[in-house]
C-alpha positions as protocol buffer text, in pm:
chain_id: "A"
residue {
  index: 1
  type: UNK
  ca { x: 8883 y: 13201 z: 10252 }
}
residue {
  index: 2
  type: UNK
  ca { x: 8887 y: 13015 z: 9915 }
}
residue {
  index: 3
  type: UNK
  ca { x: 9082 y: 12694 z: 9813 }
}
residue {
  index: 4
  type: UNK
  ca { x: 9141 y: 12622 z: 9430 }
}
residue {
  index: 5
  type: UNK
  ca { x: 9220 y: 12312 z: 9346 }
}
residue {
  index: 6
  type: UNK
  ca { x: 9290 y: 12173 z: 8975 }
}
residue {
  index: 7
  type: UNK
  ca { x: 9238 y: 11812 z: 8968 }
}
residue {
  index: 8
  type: UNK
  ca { x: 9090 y: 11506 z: 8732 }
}
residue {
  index: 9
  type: UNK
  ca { x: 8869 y: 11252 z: 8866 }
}
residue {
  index: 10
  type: UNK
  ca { x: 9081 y: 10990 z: 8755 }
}
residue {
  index: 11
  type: UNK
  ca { x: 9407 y: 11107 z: 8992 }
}
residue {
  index: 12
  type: UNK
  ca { x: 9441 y: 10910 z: 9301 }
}
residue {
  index: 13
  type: UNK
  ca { x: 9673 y: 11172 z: 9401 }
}
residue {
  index: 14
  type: UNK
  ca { x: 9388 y: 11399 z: 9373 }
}
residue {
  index: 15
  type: UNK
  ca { x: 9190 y: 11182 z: 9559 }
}
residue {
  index: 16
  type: UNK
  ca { x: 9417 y: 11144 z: 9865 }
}
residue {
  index: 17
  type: UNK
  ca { x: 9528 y: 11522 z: 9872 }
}
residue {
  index: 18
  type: UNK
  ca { x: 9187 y: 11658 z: 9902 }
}
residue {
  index: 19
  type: UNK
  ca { x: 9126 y: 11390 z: 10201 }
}
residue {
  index: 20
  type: UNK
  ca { x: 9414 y: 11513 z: 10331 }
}
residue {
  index: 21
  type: UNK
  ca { x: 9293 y: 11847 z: 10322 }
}
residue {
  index: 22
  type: UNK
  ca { x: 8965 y: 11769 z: 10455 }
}
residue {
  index: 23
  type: UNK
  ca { x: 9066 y: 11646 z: 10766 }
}
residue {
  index: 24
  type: UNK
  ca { x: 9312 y: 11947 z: 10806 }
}
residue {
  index: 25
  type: UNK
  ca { x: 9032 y: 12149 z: 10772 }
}
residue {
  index: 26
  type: UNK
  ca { x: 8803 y: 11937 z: 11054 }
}
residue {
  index: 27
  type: UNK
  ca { x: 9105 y: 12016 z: 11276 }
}
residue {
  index: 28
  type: UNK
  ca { x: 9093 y: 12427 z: 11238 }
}
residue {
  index: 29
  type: UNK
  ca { x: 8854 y: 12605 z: 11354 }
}
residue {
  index: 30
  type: UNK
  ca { x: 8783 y: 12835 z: 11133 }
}
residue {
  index: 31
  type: UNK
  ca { x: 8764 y: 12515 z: 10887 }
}
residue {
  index: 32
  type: UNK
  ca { x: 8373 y: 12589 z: 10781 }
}
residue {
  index: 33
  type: UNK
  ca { x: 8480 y: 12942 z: 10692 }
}
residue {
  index: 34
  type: UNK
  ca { x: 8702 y: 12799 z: 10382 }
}
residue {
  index: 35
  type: UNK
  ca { x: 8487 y: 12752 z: 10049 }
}
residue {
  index: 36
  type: UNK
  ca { x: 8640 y: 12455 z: 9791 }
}
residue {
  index: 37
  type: UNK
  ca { x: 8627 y: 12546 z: 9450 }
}
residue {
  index: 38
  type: UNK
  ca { x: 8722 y: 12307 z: 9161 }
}
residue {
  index: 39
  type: UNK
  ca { x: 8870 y: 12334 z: 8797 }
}
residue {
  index: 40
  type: UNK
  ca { x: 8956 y: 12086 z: 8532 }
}
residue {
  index: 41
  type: UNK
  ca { x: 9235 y: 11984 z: 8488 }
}
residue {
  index: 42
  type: UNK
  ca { x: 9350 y: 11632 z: 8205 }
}
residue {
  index: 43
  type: UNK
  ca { x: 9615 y: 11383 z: 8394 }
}
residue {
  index: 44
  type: UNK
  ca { x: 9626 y: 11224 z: 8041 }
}
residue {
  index: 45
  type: UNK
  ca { x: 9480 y: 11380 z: 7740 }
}
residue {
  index: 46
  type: UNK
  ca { x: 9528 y: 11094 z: 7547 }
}
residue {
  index: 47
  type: UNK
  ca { x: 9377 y: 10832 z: 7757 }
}
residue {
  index: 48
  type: UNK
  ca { x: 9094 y: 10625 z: 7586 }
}
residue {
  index: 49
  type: UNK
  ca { x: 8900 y: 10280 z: 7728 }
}
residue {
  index: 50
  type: UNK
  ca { x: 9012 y: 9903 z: 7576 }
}
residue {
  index: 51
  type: UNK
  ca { x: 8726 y: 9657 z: 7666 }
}
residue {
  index: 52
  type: UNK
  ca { x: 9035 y: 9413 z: 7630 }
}
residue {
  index: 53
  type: UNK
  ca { x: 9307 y: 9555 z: 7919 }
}
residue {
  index: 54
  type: UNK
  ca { x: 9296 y: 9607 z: 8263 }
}
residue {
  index: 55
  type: UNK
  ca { x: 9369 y: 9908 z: 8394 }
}
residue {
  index: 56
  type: UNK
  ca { x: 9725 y: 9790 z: 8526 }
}
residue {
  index: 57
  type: UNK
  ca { x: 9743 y: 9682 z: 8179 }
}
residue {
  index: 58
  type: UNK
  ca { x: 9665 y: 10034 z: 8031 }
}
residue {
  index: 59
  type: UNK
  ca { x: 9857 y: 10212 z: 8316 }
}
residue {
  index: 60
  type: UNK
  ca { x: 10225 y: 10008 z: 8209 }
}
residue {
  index: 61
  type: UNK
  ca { x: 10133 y: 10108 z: 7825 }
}
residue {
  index: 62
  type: UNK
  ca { x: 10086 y: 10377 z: 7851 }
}
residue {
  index: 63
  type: UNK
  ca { x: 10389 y: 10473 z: 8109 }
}
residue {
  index: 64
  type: UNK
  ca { x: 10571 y: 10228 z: 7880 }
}
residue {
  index: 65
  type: UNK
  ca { x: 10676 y: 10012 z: 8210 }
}
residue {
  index: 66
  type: UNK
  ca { x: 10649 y: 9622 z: 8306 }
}
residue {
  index: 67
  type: UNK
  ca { x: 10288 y: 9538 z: 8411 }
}
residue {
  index: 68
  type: UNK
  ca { x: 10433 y: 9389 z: 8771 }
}
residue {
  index: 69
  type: UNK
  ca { x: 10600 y: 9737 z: 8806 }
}
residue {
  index: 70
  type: UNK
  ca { x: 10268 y: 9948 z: 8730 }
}
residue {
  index: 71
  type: UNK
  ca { x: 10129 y: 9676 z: 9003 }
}
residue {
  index: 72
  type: UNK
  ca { x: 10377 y: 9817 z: 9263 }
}
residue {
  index: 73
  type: UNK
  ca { x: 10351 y: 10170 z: 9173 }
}
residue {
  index: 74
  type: UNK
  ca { x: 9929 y: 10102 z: 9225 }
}
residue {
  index: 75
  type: UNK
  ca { x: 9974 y: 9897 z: 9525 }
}
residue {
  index: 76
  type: UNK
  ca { x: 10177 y: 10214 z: 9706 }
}
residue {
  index: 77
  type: UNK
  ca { x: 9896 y: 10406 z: 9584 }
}
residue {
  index: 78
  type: UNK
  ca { x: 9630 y: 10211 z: 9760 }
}
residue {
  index: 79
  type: UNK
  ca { x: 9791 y: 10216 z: 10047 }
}
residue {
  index: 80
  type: UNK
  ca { x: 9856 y: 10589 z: 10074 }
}
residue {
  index: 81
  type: UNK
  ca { x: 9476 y: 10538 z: 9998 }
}
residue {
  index: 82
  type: UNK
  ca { x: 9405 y: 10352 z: 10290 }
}
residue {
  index: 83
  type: UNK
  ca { x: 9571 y: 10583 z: 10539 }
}
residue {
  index: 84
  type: UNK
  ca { x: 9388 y: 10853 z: 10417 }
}
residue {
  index: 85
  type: UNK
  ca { x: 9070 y: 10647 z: 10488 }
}
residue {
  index: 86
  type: UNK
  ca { x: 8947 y: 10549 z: 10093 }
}
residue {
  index: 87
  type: UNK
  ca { x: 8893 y: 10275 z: 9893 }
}
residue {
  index: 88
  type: UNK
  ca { x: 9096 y: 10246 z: 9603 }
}
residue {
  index: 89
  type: UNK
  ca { x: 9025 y: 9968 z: 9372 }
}
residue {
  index: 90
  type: UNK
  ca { x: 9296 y: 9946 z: 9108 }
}
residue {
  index: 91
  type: UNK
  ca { x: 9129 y: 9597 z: 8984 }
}
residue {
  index: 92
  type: UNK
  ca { x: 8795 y: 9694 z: 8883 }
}
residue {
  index: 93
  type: UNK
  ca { x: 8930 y: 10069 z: 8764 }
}
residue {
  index: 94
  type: UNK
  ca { x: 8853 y: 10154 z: 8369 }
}
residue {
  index: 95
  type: UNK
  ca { x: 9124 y: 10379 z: 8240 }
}
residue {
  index: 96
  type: UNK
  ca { x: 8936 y: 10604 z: 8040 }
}
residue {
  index: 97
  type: UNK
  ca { x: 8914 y: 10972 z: 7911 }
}
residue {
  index: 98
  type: UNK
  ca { x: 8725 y: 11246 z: 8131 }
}
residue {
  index: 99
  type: UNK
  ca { x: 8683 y: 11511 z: 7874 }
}
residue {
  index: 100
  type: UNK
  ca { x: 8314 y: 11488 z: 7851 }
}
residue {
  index: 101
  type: UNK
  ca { x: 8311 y: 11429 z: 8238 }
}
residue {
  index: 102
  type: UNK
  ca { x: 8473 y: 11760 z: 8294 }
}
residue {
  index: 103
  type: UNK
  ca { x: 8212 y: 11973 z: 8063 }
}
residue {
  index: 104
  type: UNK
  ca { x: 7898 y: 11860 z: 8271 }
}
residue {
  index: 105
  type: UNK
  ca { x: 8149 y: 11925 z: 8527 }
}
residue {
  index: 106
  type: UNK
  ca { x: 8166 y: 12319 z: 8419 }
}
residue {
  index: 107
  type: UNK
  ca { x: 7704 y: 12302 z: 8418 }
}
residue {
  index: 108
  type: UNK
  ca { x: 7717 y: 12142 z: 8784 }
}
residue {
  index: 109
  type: UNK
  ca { x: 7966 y: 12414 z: 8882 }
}
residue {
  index: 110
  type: UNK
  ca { x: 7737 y: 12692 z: 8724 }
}
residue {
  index: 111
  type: UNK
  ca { x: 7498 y: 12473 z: 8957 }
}
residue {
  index: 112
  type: UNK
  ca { x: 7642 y: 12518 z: 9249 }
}
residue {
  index: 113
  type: UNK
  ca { x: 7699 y: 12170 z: 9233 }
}
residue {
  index: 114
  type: UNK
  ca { x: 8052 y: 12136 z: 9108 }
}
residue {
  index: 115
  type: UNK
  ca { x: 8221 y: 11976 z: 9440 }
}
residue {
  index: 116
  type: UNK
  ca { x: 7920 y: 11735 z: 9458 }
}
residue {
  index: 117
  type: UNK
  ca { x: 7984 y: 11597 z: 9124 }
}
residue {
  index: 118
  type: UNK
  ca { x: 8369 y: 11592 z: 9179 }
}
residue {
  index: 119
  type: UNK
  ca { x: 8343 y: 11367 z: 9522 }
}
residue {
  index: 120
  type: UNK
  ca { x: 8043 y: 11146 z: 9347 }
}
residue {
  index: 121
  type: UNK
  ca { x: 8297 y: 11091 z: 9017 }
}
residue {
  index: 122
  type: UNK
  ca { x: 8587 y: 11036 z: 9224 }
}
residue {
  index: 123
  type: UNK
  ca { x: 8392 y: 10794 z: 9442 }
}
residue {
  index: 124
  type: UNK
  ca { x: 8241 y: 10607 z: 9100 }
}
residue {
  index: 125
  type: UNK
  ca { x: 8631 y: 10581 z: 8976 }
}
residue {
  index: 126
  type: UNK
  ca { x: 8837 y: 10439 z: 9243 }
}
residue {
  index: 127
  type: UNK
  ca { x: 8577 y: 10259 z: 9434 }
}
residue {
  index: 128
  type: UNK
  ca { x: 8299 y: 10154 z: 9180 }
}
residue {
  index: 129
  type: UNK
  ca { x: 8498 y: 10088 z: 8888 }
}
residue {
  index: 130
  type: UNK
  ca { x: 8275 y: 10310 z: 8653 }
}
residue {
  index: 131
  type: UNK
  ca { x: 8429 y: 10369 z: 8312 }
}
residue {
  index: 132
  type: UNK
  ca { x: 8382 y: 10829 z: 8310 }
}
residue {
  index: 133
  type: UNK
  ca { x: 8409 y: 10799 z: 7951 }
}
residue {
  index: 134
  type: UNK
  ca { x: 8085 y: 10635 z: 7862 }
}
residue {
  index: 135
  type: UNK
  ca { x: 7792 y: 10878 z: 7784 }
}
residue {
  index: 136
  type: UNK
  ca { x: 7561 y: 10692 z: 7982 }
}
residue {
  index: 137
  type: UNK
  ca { x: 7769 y: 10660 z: 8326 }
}
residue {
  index: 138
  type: UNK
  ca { x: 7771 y: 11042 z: 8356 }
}
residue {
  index: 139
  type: UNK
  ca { x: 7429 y: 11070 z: 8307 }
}
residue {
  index: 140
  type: UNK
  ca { x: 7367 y: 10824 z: 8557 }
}
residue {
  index: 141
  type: UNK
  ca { x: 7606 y: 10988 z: 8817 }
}
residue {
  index: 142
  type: UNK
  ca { x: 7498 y: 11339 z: 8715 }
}
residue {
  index: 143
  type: UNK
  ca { x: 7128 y: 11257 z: 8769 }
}
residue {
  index: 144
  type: UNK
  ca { x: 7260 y: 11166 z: 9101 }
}
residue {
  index: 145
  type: UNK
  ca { x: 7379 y: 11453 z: 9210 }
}
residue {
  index: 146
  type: UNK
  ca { x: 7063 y: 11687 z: 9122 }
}
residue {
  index: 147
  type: UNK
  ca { x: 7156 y: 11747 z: 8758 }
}
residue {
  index: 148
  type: UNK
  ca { x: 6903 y: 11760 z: 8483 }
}
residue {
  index: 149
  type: UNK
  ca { x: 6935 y: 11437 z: 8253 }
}
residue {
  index: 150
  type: UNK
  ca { x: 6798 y: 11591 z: 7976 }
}
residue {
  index: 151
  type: UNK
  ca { x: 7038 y: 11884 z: 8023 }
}
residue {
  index: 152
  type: UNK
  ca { x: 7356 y: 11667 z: 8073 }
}
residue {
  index: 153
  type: UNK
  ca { x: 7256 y: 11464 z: 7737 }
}
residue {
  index: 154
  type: UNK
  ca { x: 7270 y: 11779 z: 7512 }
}
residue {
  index: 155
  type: UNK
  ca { x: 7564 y: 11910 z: 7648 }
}
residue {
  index: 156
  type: UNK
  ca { x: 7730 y: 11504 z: 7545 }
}
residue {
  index: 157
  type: UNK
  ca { x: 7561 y: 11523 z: 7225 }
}
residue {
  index: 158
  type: UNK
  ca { x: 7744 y: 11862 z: 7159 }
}
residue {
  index: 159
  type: UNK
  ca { x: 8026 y: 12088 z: 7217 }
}
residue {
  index: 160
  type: UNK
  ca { x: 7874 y: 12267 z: 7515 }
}
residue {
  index: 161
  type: UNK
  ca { x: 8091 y: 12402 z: 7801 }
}
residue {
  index: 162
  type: UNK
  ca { x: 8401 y: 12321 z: 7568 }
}
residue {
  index: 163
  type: UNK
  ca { x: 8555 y: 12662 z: 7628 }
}
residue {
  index: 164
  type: UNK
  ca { x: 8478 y: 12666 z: 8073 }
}
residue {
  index: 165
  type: UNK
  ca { x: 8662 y: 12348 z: 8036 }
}
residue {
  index: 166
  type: UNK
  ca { x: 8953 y: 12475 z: 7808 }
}
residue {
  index: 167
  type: UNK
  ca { x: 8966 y: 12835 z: 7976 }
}
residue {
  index: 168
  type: UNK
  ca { x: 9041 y: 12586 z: 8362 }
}
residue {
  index: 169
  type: UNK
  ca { x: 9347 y: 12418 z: 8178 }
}
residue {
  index: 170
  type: UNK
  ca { x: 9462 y: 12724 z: 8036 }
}
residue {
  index: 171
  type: UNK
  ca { x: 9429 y: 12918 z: 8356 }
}
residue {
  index: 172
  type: UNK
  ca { x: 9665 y: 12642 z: 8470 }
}
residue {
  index: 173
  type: UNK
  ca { x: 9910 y: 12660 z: 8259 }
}
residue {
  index: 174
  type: UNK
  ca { x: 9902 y: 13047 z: 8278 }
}
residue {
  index: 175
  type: UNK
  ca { x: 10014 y: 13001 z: 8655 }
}
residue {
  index: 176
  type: UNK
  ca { x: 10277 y: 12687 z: 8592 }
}
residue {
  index: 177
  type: UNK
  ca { x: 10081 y: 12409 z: 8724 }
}
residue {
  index: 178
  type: UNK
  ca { x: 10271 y: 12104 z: 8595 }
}
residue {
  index: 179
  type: UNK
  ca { x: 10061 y: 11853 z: 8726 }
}
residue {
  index: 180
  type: UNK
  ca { x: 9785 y: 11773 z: 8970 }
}
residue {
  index: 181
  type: UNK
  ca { x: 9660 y: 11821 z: 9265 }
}
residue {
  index: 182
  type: UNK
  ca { x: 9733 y: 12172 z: 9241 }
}
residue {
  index: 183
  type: UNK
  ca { x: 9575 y: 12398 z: 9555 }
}
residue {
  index: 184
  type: UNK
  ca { x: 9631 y: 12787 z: 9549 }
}
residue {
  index: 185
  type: UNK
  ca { x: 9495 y: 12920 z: 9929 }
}
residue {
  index: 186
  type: UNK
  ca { x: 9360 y: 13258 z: 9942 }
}
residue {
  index: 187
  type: UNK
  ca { x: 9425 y: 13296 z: 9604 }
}
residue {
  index: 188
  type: UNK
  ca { x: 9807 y: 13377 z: 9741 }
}
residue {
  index: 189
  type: UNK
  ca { x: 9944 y: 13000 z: 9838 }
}
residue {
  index: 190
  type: UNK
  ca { x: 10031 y: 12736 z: 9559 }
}
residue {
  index: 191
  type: UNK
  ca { x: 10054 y: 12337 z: 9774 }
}
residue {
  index: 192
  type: UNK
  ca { x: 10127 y: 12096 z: 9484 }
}
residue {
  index: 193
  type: UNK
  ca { x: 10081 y: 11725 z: 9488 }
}
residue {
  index: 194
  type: UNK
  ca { x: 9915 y: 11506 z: 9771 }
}
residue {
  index: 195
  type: UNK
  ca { x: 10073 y: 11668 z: 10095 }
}
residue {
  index: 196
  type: UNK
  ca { x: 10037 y: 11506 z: 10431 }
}
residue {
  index: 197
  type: UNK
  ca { x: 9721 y: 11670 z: 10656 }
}
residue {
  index: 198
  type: UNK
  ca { x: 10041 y: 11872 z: 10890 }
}
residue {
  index: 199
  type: UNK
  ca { x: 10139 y: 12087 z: 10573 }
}
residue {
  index: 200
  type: UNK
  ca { x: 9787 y: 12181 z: 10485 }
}
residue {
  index: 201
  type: UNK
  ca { x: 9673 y: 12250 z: 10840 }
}
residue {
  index: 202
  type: UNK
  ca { x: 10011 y: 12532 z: 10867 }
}
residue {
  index: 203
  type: UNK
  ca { x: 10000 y: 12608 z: 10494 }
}
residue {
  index: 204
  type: UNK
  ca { x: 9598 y: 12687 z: 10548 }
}
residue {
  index: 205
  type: UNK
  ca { x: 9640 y: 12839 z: 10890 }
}
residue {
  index: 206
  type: UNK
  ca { x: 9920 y: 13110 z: 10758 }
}
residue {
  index: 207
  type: UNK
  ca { x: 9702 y: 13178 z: 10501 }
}
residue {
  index: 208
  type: UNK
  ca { x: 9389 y: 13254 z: 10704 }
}
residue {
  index: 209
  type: UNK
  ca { x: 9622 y: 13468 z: 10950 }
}
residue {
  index: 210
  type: UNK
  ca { x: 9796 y: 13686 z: 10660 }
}
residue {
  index: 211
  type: UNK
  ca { x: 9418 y: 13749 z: 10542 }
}
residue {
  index: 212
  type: UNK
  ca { x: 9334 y: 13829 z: 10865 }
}
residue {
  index: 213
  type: UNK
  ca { x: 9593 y: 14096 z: 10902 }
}
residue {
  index: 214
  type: UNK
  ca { x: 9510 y: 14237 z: 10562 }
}
């Protein structure tokens, strides 16, 4: 059975669903038999990287909210986090844009190592405080996941896998995805935001049975 999910790597949501769907799928048995595939998706389009701010400094700017309020919102966040067993490091975070991060995403998918690269960029985000806008940290974390530097550098210094990464949003927005994470099961079952590890487990297990039956 296949799981689509449209996420960013900068979407702590993102990052907590897809634990929570991990573990649901440790707890079925027939959890092996499911096969993860990823699309791009942009949480903000318009994000860019100021040497000068923080991310909680960015994050209220942007949302146009107090800077102790984006601490609050962040601080939930990490917690959530934390019961889902990550790291989340809001402090050393760099809010920056992922469009280049999600066109070497679309070569490491053509791979086969698409769900690598998302785990290793999600990882470098929200626990290593790597800024996924700079040219020279996905190269670094692409190298590290099996890609071919040289490879990853011409598709940076061009437009390269431009349309993949355009043809995953507007696949979205064909089927009404309004935000992210956005999981479609069996390619029947939409689950929309970061659901607790009980939903997925009964959402994944009627899908399995219905496809089953079929």
């Amino acid at each position: 059975m296949n799981v689509t999910i449209w996420s960013d790597f900068v979407c702590p949501f993102c990052y907590i669903g897809e634990a929570h769907l991990a573990q649901a799928l440790a707890e079925l048995d027939f959890g092996e038999q499911v096969e993860i595939d990823y699309k791009s998706f942009l949480l903000n389009p318009e994000a860019k990287y100021d040497d000068n701010k923080s991310y909680l400094q960015s994050l209220a700017d942007d949302k146009g909210m107090p800077l102790e309020q984006a601490k609050e919102m962040t601080q939930r966040v990490v917690d959530m986090g934390q019961a889902a067993g990550l790291a989340i490091d809001f402090e050393q975070a760099k809010y920056a844009p992922t469009q280049d991060a999600h066109r070497v995403f679309q070569y490491a998918k053509e791979n086969g190592k698409g769900n690598e690269y998302f785990e290793r960029f999600y990882q470098a985000y929200f626990t290593q405080g790597e800024n996924l806008g700079e040219a020279e940290v996905i190269v670094k974390l692409s190298k590290e996941v099996g890609l071919d530097e040289e490879v990853v550098r011409s598709i940076l210094a061009s437009e390269d896998y431009q349309d993949a990464f355009y043809a995953d949003i507007q696949q979205a927005q064909m089927i009404g995805v309004q935000g992210v994470p956005f999981f479609v099961l069996a390619n029947k079952y939409a689950v929309s935001g970061a659901q607790p590890t009980e939903l997925f487990k009964e959402a994944l297990t009627q899908a399995w049975q219905e496809q089953a039956d079929a």
